[in-house]
Amino acid sequence: MADTLTITDNRTGRQYEVPVTDGTIKAMDLRQIKVADGDFGLMTYDPAFMNTASCRSAVTYIDGDRGILEYRGYPIEQLAEQSSYLEVAYLLLNGELPSEEELKQWTWEITHHTLINENVKKVLDGFHYNAHPMGVFISMVSALSTFYPDAKEIFDEQCRLKQIHRLIAKVATIAAFAFRHRIGMPYAYPDNDLGYTGNFLNMMFKTTELKYEPNPTLERALDVLFILHADHEQNCSTNTMRSIGSAHTDPYSAVAGAAAALYGPLHGGANEAVLRMLTEIGSVDHVPEYVKRVKAGEFRLMGFGHRVYKNYDPRARIIKRVADEVFEATGKDPLLKIALELERIALEDDYFVQRKLYPNVDFYSGIIYRAMRFPVDMFPVLFAIARTSGWIAQWVEMLRDPEQKIARPRQVFTGSARRDYVPLAQRGAQGAAKTTGAASTGD
Ligand code: CMC
């Protein structure tokens, strides 16, 4: 059986044979299909990339129908159980788990890049006290590119690695400082005796004690949450990272752009939206009425549904277990009851069953973050800290991929046909388009 696809163009009666590789055909192979010699050739139309692979990638594997997620071949369940966030970041970037010596060196490098230039702090000080920390985070990461102009040398491996250390280290500091600025607390500087996550908690929550000691249960739980959020193949923000990176932009600007994509409520902003939704529902008795309104199309059930998972999101399953451990240390959050009831009703309801809508990673993560005392608007920032390693791994893979070029989709033009400019005095009250009628007819 040949690995090819035969296409008959019924407009011309001509037949074409195109190769099928890894279950895909190359969109460029369709360009030979023309009605007349001067034609542009056939294109595919795929708004929102519903059925288009934009790259070859060896970083993360997802089987959405079976609820499987693997980083570099390792099941997410095993990594969440046995690994650490920094080790996972190394794995994503390098493709293999580090040896003891490699992990030691990697950890040392990240730990020794956590400080930010004092002038970066001045930029931060310029933000209003109630600025959303995600907006601050995006701006501050972007500002880093001006402090490290060498970051433009993206094809110099050594220089690139230095920016990678800086980025993974400094996103945690920026995130914590954004929070401290917001609540008017002095910045808590990094403590190199602590691990990545413990130090982040130190920078967030240290007050007057001489040495901050993170609660080991909460530190481990946050580390697991970081592992779960580290990468998720070609999602909206990763696609943004690759798209910006394809123009050979420096990695700080590209991560800032990726974080901006993550900010949206349909993506990493969903964890914040879930918490607001649970608070609005207010009590278990209100859940059926809320679900009714979701089904009537008034709004979406936040933290539910996924473009790729048409089964239970494996990350949500792990998070539910982590939640139990956290609540044992912090006491139960009353919103948990509402979330569990919402999940129970939704999983039995035809509307959700038929559309294969299951809880995603964001459904329970917010409740855990809240129990750890993170304010709601910090939730997407926590997601961004963790996803930075995935963005970088995908960016490096793209830079090394000889098939990649500047990302530049095509369009199907639906606008006005060519027309002559109408001077202002001749346009009338409705403007040129209405006066001439040219825009709507398209002739
Ligand atoms: N609540 C109610 N209905 C939904 C939901 C939801 N959360 N999600 C999808 N649907 C319905 C949708 O209305 C549509 O129904 P119909 O066929 O009758 O028009 C059907 O399910 C398919 O939805 P879609 O919009 O075509 O699906 P998509 O793949 O484009 O969207 C999604 C994926 C995640 C944007 C969407 O499920 C959603 O908006 N969920 C809520 C936001 C959320 O939790 N986002 C976090 C995603 S996980 C973290 C991350 O990686 O960012």
Coordinates of C-alpha atoms and ligand atoms in Angstrom, one line a residue:
M1 CA 0.0 0.0 0.0
A2 CA 1.5 3.3 -1.1
D3 CA 1.8 6.1 1.4
T4 CA 0.3 8.6 -0.9
L5 CA -3.0 10.5 -1.4
T6 CA -4.6 10.7 -4.9
I7 CA -6.6 13.8 -5.4
T8 CA -9.0 14.4 -8.3
D9 CA -9.7 18.0 -9.1
N10 CA -13.2 18.0 -10.4
R11 CA -12.8 21.4 -11.8
T12 CA -10.3 20.1 -14.4
G13 CA -10.5 16.3 -14.2
R14 CA -6.8 16.2 -13.4
Q15 CA -5.3 13.8 -10.8
Y16 CA -2.5 14.4 -8.4
E17 CA -0.6 12.1 -6.1
V18 CA 0.9 13.6 -2.9
P19 CA 3.0 11.8 -0.3
V20 CA 1.5 11.1 3.1
T21 CA 4.1 11.3 5.9
D22 CA 3.4 10.8 9.6
G23 CA -0.4 11.0 8.8
T24 CA 0.0 14.4 7.2
I25 CA 0.2 15.8 3.7
K26 CA 2.3 19.0 3.0
A27 CA 0.0 22.0 2.4
M28 CA 2.6 23.1 -0.2
D29 CA 2.0 20.0 -2.2
L30 CA -1.4 21.3 -3.0
R31 CA 0.0 24.4 -4.7
Q32 CA 0.5 22.4 -7.9
I33 CA -3.3 22.0 -8.2
K34 CA -4.4 24.8 -10.5
V35 CA -7.2 25.4 -13.0
A36 CA -5.0 27.6 -15.2
D37 CA -1.3 28.0 -15.4
G38 CA -1.3 31.5 -13.9
D39 CA -3.3 30.4 -10.9
F40 CA -1.8 30.8 -7.4
G41 CA -2.7 27.1 -6.7
L42 CA -4.8 25.4 -4.1
M43 CA -4.5 26.5 -0.4
T44 CA -5.9 25.0 2.7
Y45 CA -8.2 27.2 4.9
D46 CA -7.9 26.4 8.6
P47 CA -8.9 29.2 11.0
A48 CA -7.6 28.6 14.5
F49 CA -5.4 25.7 13.2
M50 CA -8.0 23.1 13.9
N51 CA -6.3 20.5 11.6
T52 CA -2.9 21.9 10.8
A53 CA 0.5 20.8 12.2
S54 CA 2.7 23.8 12.2
C55 CA 6.0 22.0 13.1
R56 CA 7.6 18.7 13.8
S57 CA 8.3 18.5 17.6
A58 CA 9.9 16.0 19.9
V59 CA 9.1 17.8 23.1
T60 CA 5.6 16.9 24.3
Y61 CA 3.2 14.2 23.2
I62 CA -0.5 14.4 23.9
D63 CA -3.2 11.9 23.0
G64 CA -6.3 13.9 23.7
D65 CA -8.7 11.0 23.2
R66 CA -7.0 8.8 25.7
G67 CA -6.0 11.6 28.1
I68 CA -2.2 11.0 27.8
L69 CA 0.5 13.6 28.3
E70 CA 4.2 12.9 28.1
Y71 CA 7.3 15.2 28.2
R72 CA 10.1 13.7 26.1
G73 CA 8.4 10.3 26.4
Y74 CA 8.0 10.4 30.2
P75 CA 4.4 10.1 31.4
I76 CA 3.3 13.2 33.3
E77 CA 2.1 11.1 36.2
Q78 CA 5.6 9.7 36.8
L79 CA 7.2 13.1 36.5
A80 CA 4.7 14.6 38.9
E81 CA 5.4 11.8 41.4
Q82 CA 9.2 11.6 41.2
S83 CA 10.7 14.6 39.5
S84 CA 11.2 18.3 40.3
Y85 CA 10.3 21.4 38.2
L86 CA 13.9 22.3 37.5
E87 CA 14.7 18.7 36.4
V88 CA 11.7 18.8 34.1
A89 CA 12.8 22.1 32.7
Y90 CA 16.2 20.5 31.9
L91 CA 14.4 17.5 30.4
L92 CA 12.2 19.6 28.1
L93 CA 15.1 21.7 26.9
N94 CA 17.7 18.9 26.5
G95 CA 15.6 15.9 25.6
E96 CA 17.1 13.6 28.3
L97 CA 16.9 13.5 32.1
P98 CA 20.1 15.0 33.6
S99 CA 22.8 13.1 35.4
E100 CA 23.4 14.0 39.0
E101 CA 26.3 16.3 37.9
E102 CA 24.3 17.9 35.1
L103 CA 21.4 18.6 37.4
K104 CA 23.7 20.1 40.0
Q105 CA 25.2 22.4 37.4
W106 CA 21.8 23.3 35.9
T107 CA 20.4 24.1 39.4
W108 CA 23.5 26.2 40.3
E109 CA 23.1 28.2 37.1
I110 CA 19.4 28.9 37.6
T111 CA 19.9 29.7 41.3
H112 CA 22.7 32.2 40.6
H113 CA 20.7 34.1 38.0
T114 CA 17.7 34.9 40.2
L115 CA 18.7 38.5 41.1
I116 CA 17.4 41.2 38.9
N117 CA 19.2 44.4 38.0
E118 CA 18.3 47.2 40.5
N119 CA 17.2 49.3 37.5
V120 CA 14.7 46.7 36.6
K121 CA 13.1 47.3 40.0
K122 CA 12.8 51.0 39.1
V123 CA 10.7 50.0 36.0
L124 CA 8.6 48.0 38.3
D125 CA 8.2 50.9 40.8
G126 CA 6.6 52.9 38.0
F127 CA 3.5 50.7 37.9
H128 CA 0.3 51.8 39.7
Y129 CA -0.3 49.9 43.0
N130 CA -3.3 48.1 41.6
A131 CA -1.7 47.0 38.3
H132 CA -2.7 43.5 37.3
P133 CA 0.5 41.4 38.1
M134 CA 0.2 39.6 34.7
G135 CA 0.4 42.9 32.9
V136 CA 3.4 43.8 35.0
F137 CA 5.0 40.4 34.4
I138 CA 4.7 40.8 30.6
S139 CA 6.1 44.3 30.7
M140 CA 9.0 43.4 33.0
V141 CA 10.0 40.3 31.0
S142 CA 10.0 42.4 27.9
A143 CA 12.1 45.1 29.7
L144 CA 14.8 42.5 30.3
S145 CA 15.6 42.5 26.6
T146 CA 16.9 46.0 27.0
F147 CA 19.2 45.0 30.0
Y148 CA 20.7 42.1 28.0
P149 CA 21.3 43.3 24.4
D150 CA 23.5 40.2 23.8
A151 CA 20.3 38.2 23.8
K152 CA 19.9 39.1 20.2
E153 CA 22.7 36.6 19.4
I154 CA 20.2 33.7 19.2
F155 CA 22.3 31.4 17.1
D156 CA 25.3 31.6 19.5
E157 CA 24.7 28.5 21.7
Q158 CA 26.6 29.7 24.7
C159 CA 25.0 33.1 24.7
R160 CA 21.6 31.6 24.2
L161 CA 22.1 29.2 27.1
K162 CA 22.9 32.2 29.3
Q163 CA 19.6 33.9 28.4
I164 CA 17.8 30.6 29.1
H165 CA 19.3 30.5 32.7
R166 CA 18.4 34.1 33.2
L167 CA 14.9 33.7 31.9
I168 CA 14.0 30.6 34.0
A169 CA 15.6 32.2 37.1
K170 CA 14.2 35.7 36.7
V171 CA 10.6 35.0 35.8
A172 CA 10.1 33.8 39.4
T173 CA 11.7 36.9 40.8
I174 CA 9.8 39.3 38.6
A175 CA 6.5 37.5 39.5
A176 CA 7.2 37.7 43.2
F177 CA 8.3 41.3 43.0
A178 CA 5.2 42.3 41.0
F179 CA 3.1 40.9 43.9
R180 CA 5.2 42.7 46.6
H181 CA 4.9 46.0 44.7
R182 CA 1.2 45.5 44.5
I183 CA 0.7 45.0 48.2
G184 CA 3.2 47.7 49.2
M185 CA 5.7 45.3 50.8
P186 CA 9.5 45.6 50.5
Y187 CA 11.0 43.2 47.9
A188 CA 12.2 40.0 49.4
Y189 CA 15.5 39.0 47.7
P190 CA 16.3 35.5 46.5
D191 CA 17.7 33.0 49.0
N192 CA 20.2 30.7 47.4
D193 CA 19.8 28.1 50.2
L194 CA 16.3 27.3 48.9
G195 CA 15.2 25.3 45.9
Y196 CA 13.5 27.0 42.9
T197 CA 10.0 26.8 44.3
G198 CA 10.9 27.3 47.9
N199 CA 12.8 30.4 47.0
F200 CA 9.8 31.7 45.0
L201 CA 7.6 31.2 48.1
N202 CA 10.3 33.1 50.1
M203 CA 10.2 36.0 47.7
M204 CA 6.4 36.1 47.8
F205 CA 5.7 35.6 51.5
K206 CA 8.8 36.5 53.6
T207 CA 8.0 39.2 56.1
T208 CA 10.2 40.0 59.1
E209 CA 11.7 36.6 59.9
L210 CA 15.4 36.4 59.4
K211 CA 15.1 33.1 57.4
Y212 CA 12.0 32.1 55.5
E213 CA 11.2 28.4 55.8
P214 CA 8.7 27.1 53.2
N215 CA 6.1 24.6 54.3
P216 CA 7.4 21.4 52.7
T217 CA 3.9 20.2 51.7
L218 CA 3.1 23.5 50.0
E219 CA 6.5 23.8 48.4
R220 CA 6.2 20.3 46.9
A221 CA 2.6 20.9 45.8
L222 CA 3.6 24.1 44.0
D223 CA 6.6 22.3 42.4
V224 CA 4.2 19.6 41.1
L225 CA 1.9 22.3 39.7
F226 CA 4.8 23.9 38.0
I227 CA 5.7 20.4 36.5
L228 CA 2.1 20.0 35.2
H229 CA 2.1 23.4 33.6
A230 CA 5.6 23.3 32.1
D231 CA 4.7 22.4 28.5
H232 CA 1.7 21.5 26.4
E233 CA 2.9 21.3 22.8
Q234 CA 1.5 23.8 20.3
N235 CA -1.0 25.7 22.5
C236 CA -1.9 29.3 21.8
S237 CA 1.0 30.9 23.8
T238 CA 3.6 28.4 22.5
N239 CA 2.5 29.1 19.0
T240 CA 3.0 32.8 19.8
M241 CA 6.5 32.1 21.2
R242 CA 7.4 30.2 18.0
S243 CA 5.8 32.8 15.8
I244 CA 7.6 35.7 17.4
G245 CA 10.8 33.7 17.6
S246 CA 10.6 32.8 13.9
A247 CA 11.4 36.5 13.2
H248 CA 14.6 35.9 15.1
T249 CA 13.5 38.2 17.9
D250 CA 15.3 38.0 21.2
P251 CA 13.9 35.4 23.7
Y252 CA 12.8 38.0 26.4
S253 CA 10.5 39.8 23.9
A254 CA 9.3 36.4 22.6
V255 CA 8.5 35.2 26.1
A256 CA 6.7 38.5 26.9
G257 CA 4.6 37.9 23.8
A258 CA 3.9 34.3 24.7
A259 CA 2.9 35.4 28.2
A260 CA 0.5 38.0 26.7
A261 CA -1.2 35.1 24.8
L262 CA -1.4 33.1 28.0
Y263 CA -3.1 36.1 29.8
G264 CA -6.4 35.5 28.0
P265 CA -9.3 33.9 29.8
L266 CA -9.6 31.1 27.2
H267 CA -6.0 30.1 27.9
G268 CA -3.9 30.6 31.1
G269 CA -6.3 33.3 32.4
A270 CA -8.9 30.5 32.9
N271 CA -7.6 29.6 36.4
E272 CA -8.4 33.1 37.5
A273 CA -11.8 33.0 35.7
V274 CA -12.6 29.7 37.5
L275 CA -12.1 31.2 40.9
R276 CA -14.2 34.2 40.0
M277 CA -16.9 31.8 38.7
L278 CA -16.9 29.7 41.9
T279 CA -17.1 32.8 44.0
E280 CA -20.0 34.1 41.9
I281 CA -21.9 30.7 42.2
G282 CA -21.5 31.2 46.0
S283 CA -23.1 27.9 47.2
V284 CA -23.7 24.3 46.2
D285 CA -27.5 25.0 45.8
H286 CA -26.8 27.5 43.1
V287 CA -24.9 25.0 40.9
P288 CA -27.8 23.5 38.9
E289 CA -29.1 27.0 38.0
Y290 CA -25.6 28.0 36.9
V291 CA -25.2 24.9 34.7
K292 CA -28.6 25.6 33.2
R293 CA -27.3 29.1 32.2
V294 CA -24.1 27.6 30.7
K295 CA -26.2 25.2 28.6
A296 CA -28.4 28.1 27.5
G297 CA -25.2 29.6 26.0
E298 CA -25.1 32.6 28.4
F299 CA -21.4 31.9 29.3
R300 CA -18.9 29.0 29.4
L301 CA -18.1 26.8 32.3
M302 CA -14.6 28.0 33.0
G303 CA -12.0 25.3 33.6
F304 CA -14.0 22.9 31.4
G305 CA -13.2 21.7 27.8
H306 CA -10.0 21.6 25.8
R307 CA -9.1 21.8 22.2
V308 CA -7.1 18.6 22.4
Y309 CA -8.4 16.6 25.4
K310 CA -11.7 14.9 24.6
N311 CA -11.2 12.9 27.8
Y312 CA -10.3 13.8 31.4
D313 CA -7.3 16.1 31.4
P314 CA -4.6 14.0 33.0
R315 CA -3.2 17.1 34.7
A316 CA -6.6 17.7 36.4
R317 CA -6.5 14.2 37.8
I318 CA -3.1 14.8 39.4
I319 CA -4.1 18.2 40.7
K320 CA -7.2 16.8 42.5
R321 CA -4.8 14.5 44.4
V322 CA -2.4 17.4 45.2
A323 CA -5.4 19.4 46.4
D324 CA -6.1 16.8 49.1
E325 CA -2.5 17.1 50.4
V326 CA -2.6 20.9 50.4
F327 CA -6.0 21.1 52.2
E328 CA -4.6 18.8 54.9
A329 CA -2.0 21.4 55.5
T330 CA -4.1 24.5 55.1
G331 CA -7.7 23.5 55.9
K332 CA -10.5 23.0 53.3
D333 CA -11.5 25.8 51.0
P334 CA -15.4 26.1 50.9
L335 CA -15.1 26.7 47.1
L336 CA -14.0 23.1 46.8
K337 CA -17.5 21.8 47.5
I338 CA -18.9 24.0 44.8
A339 CA -16.2 22.8 42.3
L340 CA -16.9 19.1 43.1
E341 CA -20.6 19.5 42.7
L342 CA -20.1 21.4 39.5
E343 CA -17.9 18.6 38.2
R344 CA -20.4 15.9 39.3
I345 CA -23.3 17.6 37.6
A346 CA -21.4 18.5 34.4
L347 CA -20.0 15.0 34.0
E348 CA -23.5 13.5 34.1
D349 CA -25.1 16.0 31.9
D350 CA -25.8 15.3 28.2
Y351 CA -24.6 18.7 27.1
F352 CA -21.1 18.1 28.5
V353 CA -21.0 14.4 27.7
Q354 CA -21.9 14.9 24.0
R355 CA -19.3 17.6 23.6
K356 CA -16.7 15.7 25.6
L357 CA -16.2 18.5 28.0
Y358 CA -14.1 17.5 31.0
P359 CA -12.4 19.5 33.7
N360 CA -9.0 20.8 32.5
V361 CA -5.8 21.8 34.3
D362 CA -7.3 25.1 35.4
F363 CA -10.4 23.8 37.1
Y364 CA -8.8 22.8 40.4
S365 CA -5.4 24.6 40.3
G366 CA -7.0 27.9 41.4
I367 CA -8.5 26.5 44.5
I368 CA -5.0 25.2 45.5
Y369 CA -3.3 28.5 44.8
R370 CA -5.9 30.2 46.9
A371 CA -5.3 27.8 49.8
M372 CA -1.6 28.7 49.5
R373 CA -2.6 32.4 49.9
F374 CA -1.9 33.5 46.3
P375 CA -4.3 36.3 45.3
V376 CA -6.5 35.4 42.3
D377 CA -4.8 37.7 39.8
M378 CA -1.5 36.0 40.5
F379 CA -2.8 32.7 39.1
P380 CA -2.0 33.3 35.4
V381 CA 1.5 34.6 36.5
L382 CA 2.1 31.2 38.3
F383 CA 1.2 29.5 35.0
A384 CA 3.6 31.8 33.1
I385 CA 6.5 31.0 35.5
A386 CA 6.1 27.3 34.8
R387 CA 5.4 27.5 31.1
T388 CA 8.6 29.6 30.5
S389 CA 10.6 26.4 30.4
G390 CA 8.3 24.9 27.8
W391 CA 8.2 28.0 25.7
I392 CA 12.0 28.1 25.6
A393 CA 12.3 24.4 24.8
Q394 CA 10.0 24.9 21.8
W395 CA 11.8 28.0 20.7
V396 CA 15.2 26.3 20.7
E397 CA 13.7 23.4 18.8
M398 CA 12.3 25.8 16.2
L399 CA 15.6 27.6 15.8
R400 CA 17.4 24.3 15.1
D401 CA 14.7 23.1 12.7
P402 CA 15.9 23.6 9.1
E403 CA 12.3 23.4 7.8
Q404 CA 11.2 26.4 9.8
K405 CA 11.1 30.0 8.3
I406 CA 9.4 33.2 9.4
A407 CA 5.8 32.3 10.3
R408 CA 3.5 33.8 7.8
P409 CA 0.0 32.4 7.1
R410 CA -1.9 33.1 4.0
Q411 CA -5.5 34.6 3.9
V412 CA -8.6 34.3 1.9
F413 CA -9.3 37.9 1.0
T414 CA -12.9 39.0 1.5
G415 CA -12.6 42.7 1.3
S416 CA -13.5 45.3 -1.2
A417 CA -12.3 45.1 -4.8
R418 CA -9.9 47.9 -6.0
R419 CA -11.6 51.3 -5.9
D420 CA -10.6 54.9 -6.2
Y421 CA -9.9 57.2 -3.3
V422 CA -12.8 59.5 -2.6
P423 CA -11.8 63.0 -1.4
L424 CA -13.3 63.9 2.0
A425 CA -15.5 66.7 0.6
Q426 CA -17.2 64.2 -1.8
R427 CA -18.0 61.5 0.8
G428 CA -21.1 62.8 2.4
A429 CA -22.3 62.0 5.9
Q430 CA -22.0 58.2 5.7
G431 CA -18.4 58.1 4.4
A432 CA -16.9 56.8 1.1
A433 CA -18.0 53.2 1.4
K434 CA -21.7 53.9 1.9
T435 CA -21.7 56.7 -0.7
T436 CA -20.1 54.6 -3.4
G437 CA -21.6 51.3 -2.3
A438 CA -18.4 49.6 -3.5
A439 CA -17.4 47.9 -0.2
S440 CA -20.5 45.8 0.2
T441 CA -20.9 44.7 -3.4
G442 CA -17.2 43.8 -3.8
D443 CA -17.3 44.4 -7.5
Ligands
CMC1 N1 -18.5 25.6 28.7 C1 -19.6 25.3 27.9 N2 -19.6 24.9 26.7 C2 -18.4 24.7 26.1 C3 -17.2 24.9 26.8 C4 -17.3 25.3 28.2 N3 -16.2 25.6 28.9 N4 -16.1 24.7 26.1 C5 -16.6 24.3 24.9 N5 -18.0 24.4 24.9 C6 -18.9 24.0 23.8 C7 -19.0 25.1 22.8 O1 -20.0 26.0 23.0 C8 -19.3 24.2 21.5 O2 -20.6 23.9 21.5 P1 -21.5 23.9 20.2 O3 -20.8 22.8 19.3 O4 -22.9 23.6 20.6 O5 -21.3 25.2 19.6 C9 -18.5 23.0 21.8 O6 -18.4 22.8 23.2 C10 -17.1 23.0 21.2 O7 -16.4 24.2 21.6 P2 -15.3 24.9 20.8 O8 -15.3 26.4 21.2 O9 -15.4 24.6 19.4 O10 -14.0 24.2 21.4 P3 -12.5 24.8 21.2 O11 -11.6 23.6 21.1 O12 -12.4 25.9 20.2 O13 -12.3 25.5 22.7 C11 -11.6 26.0 24.9 C12 -11.4 25.0 23.6 C13 -10.6 25.5 26.0 C14 -11.2 27.4 24.4 C15 -13.0 25.9 25.4 O14 -13.4 24.6 25.8 C16 -13.3 26.9 26.5 O15 -13.6 28.1 26.2 N6 -13.1 26.5 27.8 C17 -13.3 27.4 28.9 C18 -12.0 28.2 29.1 C19 -10.9 27.3 29.7 O16 -11.1 26.6 30.7 N7 -9.7 27.4 29.2 C20 -8.5 26.7 29.7 C21 -8.0 25.6 28.8 S1 -6.8 24.5 29.6 C22 -5.5 25.5 29.9 C23 -4.7 25.9 28.8 O17 -4.0 25.1 28.1 O18 -4.8 27.1 28.4

